[in-house]
Amino acid sequence: MMQVHRGALVAQAIARRLAEAMTEQQLSANALARKSGVNRQVVANVLNGTVWPDMLTVVDLEGALGVKLWPDHLEWKIPAPGESPEDGVTGPQETTSE
């Protein structure tokens, strides 16, 4: 079984929230690139999951969109390396923000 990786879950949650925000605001990758100063190919790569965005990219995208992309991952129940996932894993899909 593949080890759960918090970084991968965070990157997936950012990509998912980015796609949602772009859809909500009817922004294309080109329009978001112009608005944020982030290269269009970087935006596309983040959306496709081919790269993990760095902190400055996330900050620039959040600023341009006016929404938080970084998830509250400390609330997720993810086993530490070497721990058994006996109780299951809750990640970005299972949590809700209140």
PDB file of C-alpha atoms in Angstrom:
ATOM      1  CA  MET A   1       0.000   0.000   0.000  1.00  0.00           C
ATOM      2  CA  MET A   2       1.313   3.426  -0.922  1.00  0.00           C
ATOM      3  CA  GLN A   3       2.226   5.692   2.013  1.00  0.00           C
ATOM      4  CA  VAL A   4      -0.050   8.705   2.459  1.00  0.00           C
ATOM      5  CA  HIS A   5       1.901  11.906   1.856  1.00  0.00           C
ATOM      6  CA  ARG A   6       0.603  15.100   3.472  1.00  0.00           C
ATOM      7  CA  GLY A   7       2.366  17.256   0.880  1.00  0.00           C
ATOM      8  CA  ALA A   8       0.635  15.457  -1.977  1.00  0.00           C
ATOM      9  CA  LEU A   9      -2.752  15.842  -0.282  1.00  0.00           C
ATOM     10  CA  VAL A  10      -2.126  19.566   0.261  1.00  0.00           C
ATOM     11  CA  ALA A  11      -1.077  20.044  -3.381  1.00  0.00           C
ATOM     12  CA  GLN A  12      -4.218  18.208  -4.539  1.00  0.00           C
ATOM     13  CA  ALA A  13      -6.412  20.342  -2.269  1.00  0.00           C
ATOM     14  CA  ILE A  14      -4.808  23.542  -3.605  1.00  0.00           C
ATOM     15  CA  ALA A  15      -5.361  22.432  -7.211  1.00  0.00           C
ATOM     16  CA  ARG A  16      -8.974  21.529  -6.464  1.00  0.00           C
ATOM     17  CA  ARG A  17      -9.684  24.866  -4.738  1.00  0.00           C
ATOM     18  CA  LEU A  18      -7.881  26.754  -7.519  1.00  0.00           C
ATOM     19  CA  ALA A  19     -10.075  25.097 -10.150  1.00  0.00           C
ATOM     20  CA  GLU A  20     -13.214  25.874  -8.120  1.00  0.00           C
ATOM     21  CA  ALA A  21     -12.245  29.532  -7.673  1.00  0.00           C
ATOM     22  CA  MET A  22     -11.421  29.925 -11.358  1.00  0.00           C
ATOM     23  CA  THR A  23     -14.793  28.415 -12.301  1.00  0.00           C
ATOM     24  CA  GLU A  24     -16.659  30.589  -9.781  1.00  0.00           C
ATOM     25  CA  GLN A  25     -14.946  33.718 -11.112  1.00  0.00           C
ATOM     26  CA  GLN A  26     -15.083  32.560 -14.751  1.00  0.00           C
ATOM     27  CA  LEU A  27     -11.327  32.987 -15.153  1.00  0.00           C
ATOM     28  CA  SER A  28      -9.229  31.137 -17.691  1.00  0.00           C
ATOM     29  CA  ALA A  29      -5.611  30.219 -16.994  1.00  0.00           C
ATOM     30  CA  ASN A  30      -4.582  33.106 -19.261  1.00  0.00           C
ATOM     31  CA  ALA A  31      -6.761  35.610 -17.399  1.00  0.00           C
ATOM     32  CA  LEU A  32      -5.544  34.375 -14.017  1.00  0.00           C
ATOM     33  CA  ALA A  33      -1.941  34.558 -15.192  1.00  0.00           C
ATOM     34  CA  ARG A  34      -2.386  38.203 -16.204  1.00  0.00           C
ATOM     35  CA  LYS A  35      -4.164  39.034 -12.943  1.00  0.00           C
ATOM     36  CA  SER A  36      -1.725  37.201 -10.640  1.00  0.00           C
ATOM     37  CA  GLY A  37       1.606  37.556 -12.413  1.00  0.00           C
ATOM     38  CA  VAL A  38       1.984  33.752 -12.302  1.00  0.00           C
ATOM     39  CA  ASN A  39       2.999  32.195 -15.614  1.00  0.00           C
ATOM     40  CA  ARG A  40       0.047  30.613 -17.440  1.00  0.00           C
ATOM     41  CA  GLN A  41       1.891  27.317 -17.818  1.00  0.00           C
ATOM     42  CA  VAL A  42       2.508  27.225 -14.057  1.00  0.00           C
ATOM     43  CA  VAL A  43      -1.216  27.764 -13.454  1.00  0.00           C
ATOM     44  CA  ALA A  44      -2.009  24.925 -15.884  1.00  0.00           C
ATOM     45  CA  ASN A  45       0.603  22.653 -14.294  1.00  0.00           C
ATOM     46  CA  VAL A  46      -0.787  23.254 -10.800  1.00  0.00           C
ATOM     47  CA  LEU A  47      -4.308  22.515 -12.032  1.00  0.00           C
ATOM     48  CA  ASN A  48      -3.106  19.326 -13.734  1.00  0.00           C
ATOM     49  CA  GLY A  49      -1.097  18.211 -10.702  1.00  0.00           C
ATOM     50  CA  THR A  50       2.168  18.033 -12.620  1.00  0.00           C
ATOM     51  CA  VAL A  51       3.842  20.465 -10.206  1.00  0.00           C
ATOM     52  CA  TRP A  52       3.411  21.355  -6.563  1.00  0.00           C
ATOM     53  CA  PRO A  53       3.111  25.129  -6.240  1.00  0.00           C
ATOM     54  CA  ASP A  54       5.648  26.954  -4.132  1.00  0.00           C
ATOM     55  CA  MET A  55       4.585  29.301  -1.355  1.00  0.00           C
ATOM     56  CA  LEU A  56       5.019  32.478  -3.418  1.00  0.00           C
ATOM     57  CA  THR A  57       2.888  31.070  -6.233  1.00  0.00           C
ATOM     58  CA  VAL A  58       0.105  30.192  -3.794  1.00  0.00           C
ATOM     59  CA  VAL A  59       0.267  33.681  -2.266  1.00  0.00           C
ATOM     60  CA  ASP A  60       0.103  35.343  -5.691  1.00  0.00           C
ATOM     61  CA  LEU A  61      -2.835  33.175  -6.776  1.00  0.00           C
ATOM     62  CA  GLU A  62      -4.696  33.740  -3.498  1.00  0.00           C
ATOM     63  CA  GLY A  63      -4.174  37.484  -3.824  1.00  0.00           C
ATOM     64  CA  ALA A  64      -5.446  37.575  -7.390  1.00  0.00           C
ATOM     65  CA  LEU A  65      -8.464  35.397  -6.626  1.00  0.00           C
ATOM     66  CA  GLY A  66      -9.269  36.827  -3.203  1.00  0.00           C
ATOM     67  CA  VAL A  67      -9.739  33.327  -1.796  1.00  0.00           C
ATOM     68  CA  LYS A  68      -7.725  31.049   0.457  1.00  0.00           C
ATOM     69  CA  LEU A  69      -6.213  28.151  -1.481  1.00  0.00           C
ATOM     70  CA  TRP A  70      -4.045  26.683   1.286  1.00  0.00           C
ATOM     71  CA  PRO A  71      -6.085  24.052   3.158  1.00  0.00           C
ATOM     72  CA  ASP A  72      -6.305  23.668   6.928  1.00  0.00           C
ATOM     73  CA  HIS A  73      -4.373  20.406   6.695  1.00  0.00           C
ATOM     74  CA  LEU A  74      -3.480  20.256  10.385  1.00  0.00           C
ATOM     75  CA  GLU A  75      -7.065  19.167  11.016  1.00  0.00           C
ATOM     76  CA  TRP A  76      -6.724  16.166   8.718  1.00  0.00           C
ATOM     77  CA  LYS A  77      -6.206  12.791  10.303  1.00  0.00           C
ATOM     78  CA  ILE A  78      -3.181  11.380   8.481  1.00  0.00           C
ATOM     79  CA  PRO A  79      -0.976   8.689   9.998  1.00  0.00           C
ATOM     80  CA  ALA A  80       2.635   9.629  10.589  1.00  0.00           C
ATOM     81  CA  PRO A  81       5.271   7.646   8.696  1.00  0.00           C
ATOM     82  CA  GLY A  82       5.386   4.161  10.182  1.00  0.00           C
ATOM     83  CA  GLU A  83       1.966   4.436  11.851  1.00  0.00           C
ATOM     84  CA  SER A  84      -0.838   2.114  10.852  1.00  0.00           C
ATOM     85  CA  PRO A  85      -3.734   3.724   8.974  1.00  0.00           C
ATOM     86  CA  GLU A  86      -6.103   1.481  10.967  1.00  0.00           C
ATOM     87  CA  ASP A  87      -8.631   4.227  11.679  1.00  0.00           C
ATOM     88  CA  GLY A  88      -8.605   5.463   8.104  1.00  0.00           C
ATOM     89  CA  VAL A  89      -7.430   8.728   6.673  1.00  0.00           C
ATOM     90  CA  THR A  90      -9.419  11.922   6.520  1.00  0.00           C
ATOM     91  CA  GLY A  91      -8.049  14.437   4.101  1.00  0.00           C
ATOM     92  CA  PRO A  92      -9.266  17.393   2.094  1.00  0.00           C
ATOM     93  CA  GLN A  93     -12.333  15.643   0.677  1.00  0.00           C
ATOM     94  CA  GLU A  94     -13.716  14.583   4.038  1.00  0.00           C
ATOM     95  CA  THR A  95     -13.227  17.772   6.023  1.00  0.00           C
ATOM     96  CA  THR A  96     -15.472  20.782   6.109  1.00  0.00           C
ATOM     97  CA  SER A  97     -14.659  24.283   7.187  1.00  0.00           C
ATOM     98  CA  GLU A  98     -17.042  25.960   9.585  1.00  0.00           C
TER      99      GLU A  98
END
